[in-house]
Short mmCIF file of C-alpha atoms in Angstrom, two decimals:
data_model
loop_
_atom_site.label_atom_id
_atom_site.label_comp_id
_atom_site.label_asym_id
_atom_site.label_seq_id
_atom_site.Cartn_x
_atom_site.Cartn_y
_atom_site.Cartn_z
CA UNK A 121 -46.31 139.16 199.26
CA UNK A 122 -46.50 135.88 197.36
CA UNK A 123 -50.28 135.59 197.12
CA UNK A 124 -50.47 132.71 199.58
CA UNK A 125 -52.80 132.69 202.57
CA UNK A 126 -52.10 131.25 206.04
CA UNK A 127 -52.68 127.66 204.85
CA UNK A 128 -50.10 127.93 202.08
CA UNK A 129 -52.75 127.89 199.33
CA UNK A 130 -53.05 130.58 196.68
CA UNK A 131 -55.66 133.18 197.54
CA UNK A 132 -58.62 133.95 195.34
CA UNK A 133 -57.21 137.45 194.78
CA UNK A 134 -54.22 135.84 193.10
CA UNK A 135 -55.97 133.04 191.24
CA UNK A 136 -58.67 135.10 189.51
CA UNK A 137 -56.35 137.63 187.80
CA UNK A 138 -53.94 134.82 186.90
CA UNK A 139 -56.77 132.79 185.35
CA UNK A 140 -58.01 135.82 183.42
CA UNK A 141 -54.48 136.50 182.13
CA UNK A 142 -54.02 132.88 181.02
CA UNK A 143 -57.44 132.89 179.35
CA UNK A 144 -56.71 136.19 177.56
CA UNK A 145 -53.32 134.98 176.29
CA UNK A 146 -54.78 131.67 175.07
CA UNK A 147 -57.72 133.46 173.47
CA UNK A 148 -55.35 135.89 171.73
CA UNK A 149 -53.25 133.10 170.22
CA UNK A 150 -56.26 131.04 169.12
CA UNK A 151 -58.60 133.75 167.78
CA UNK A 152 -56.35 136.72 167.11
CA UNK A 153 -56.60 140.39 167.98
CA UNK A 154 -59.84 141.09 166.09
CA UNK A 155 -61.93 139.39 168.76
CA UNK A 156 -60.40 141.68 171.39
CA UNK A 157 -61.16 144.67 169.17
CA UNK A 158 -64.78 143.52 168.98
CA UNK A 159 -64.91 143.08 172.77
CA UNK A 160 -63.41 146.55 173.27
CA UNK A 161 -65.97 148.06 170.88
CA UNK A 162 -68.78 146.26 172.70
CA UNK A 163 -67.51 147.45 176.10
CA UNK A 164 -67.24 151.03 174.84
CA UNK A 165 -70.77 151.13 173.42
CA UNK A 166 -72.14 149.50 176.56
CA UNK A 167 -70.34 152.13 178.64
CA UNK A 168 -71.79 154.96 176.56
CA UNK A 169 -75.29 153.49 176.89
CA UNK A 170 -74.96 153.03 180.66
CA UNK A 171 -73.65 156.59 181.06
CA UNK A 172 -76.62 157.94 179.08
CA UNK A 173 -79.07 155.98 181.23
CA UNK A 174 -77.30 157.12 184.41
CA UNK A 175 -77.40 160.81 183.47
CA UNK A 176 -81.02 160.58 182.30
CA UNK A 177 -82.00 158.95 185.59
CA UNK A 178 -80.11 161.60 187.57
CA UNK A 179 -81.83 164.37 185.63
CA UNK A 180 -85.22 162.78 186.25
CA UNK A 181 -84.60 162.58 189.99
CA UNK A 182 -83.27 166.15 190.18
CA UNK A 183 -86.25 167.61 188.28
CA UNK A 184 -89.05 169.38 190.13
CA UNK A 185 -91.71 166.98 191.35
CA UNK A 186 -94.85 166.83 189.27
CA UNK A 187 -97.82 168.74 190.57
CA UNK A 188 -100.62 166.48 191.62
CA UNK A 189 -104.11 167.02 190.30
CA UNK A 190 -106.60 167.37 193.13
CA UNK A 191 -110.03 165.99 192.43
CA UNK A 192 -112.83 166.75 194.86
CA UNK A 193 -115.99 164.67 194.75
CA UNK A 194 -119.14 166.55 193.83
CA UNK A 195 -122.68 165.86 194.88
CA UNK A 196 -125.19 164.98 192.18
CA UNK A 197 -126.73 168.47 192.50
CA UNK A 198 -123.40 170.23 191.87
CA UNK A 199 -122.62 168.08 188.84
CA UNK A 200 -125.89 168.95 187.08
CA UNK A 201 -126.07 171.83 184.65
CA UNK A 202 -128.47 174.70 185.45
CA UNK A 203 -130.91 173.46 182.79
CA UNK A 204 -131.07 170.00 184.36
CA UNK A 205 -131.53 171.51 187.83
CA UNK A 206 -134.55 173.52 186.72
CA UNK A 207 -136.17 170.44 185.16
CA UNK A 208 -135.53 168.34 188.28
CA UNK A 209 -137.06 170.97 190.60
#
């Protein structure tokens, strides 16, 4: 497989990795390996953060559902204290 499609042009599957490889090689020669070390460190810390968020979200969804508080409306008579009821009568 040469990476060409039916029209004889290079496919996107071939061009994108080739462009990334050319960019990485040029970047390496211009800026040196320390920039790649920084990018690797950034990718690692981002991965750790995303894993923590993923596992926290999974734990939240697997937890028992919260119990709902049921509130029933009361009439004005039921909400009064016994002392207020005797005064109102």
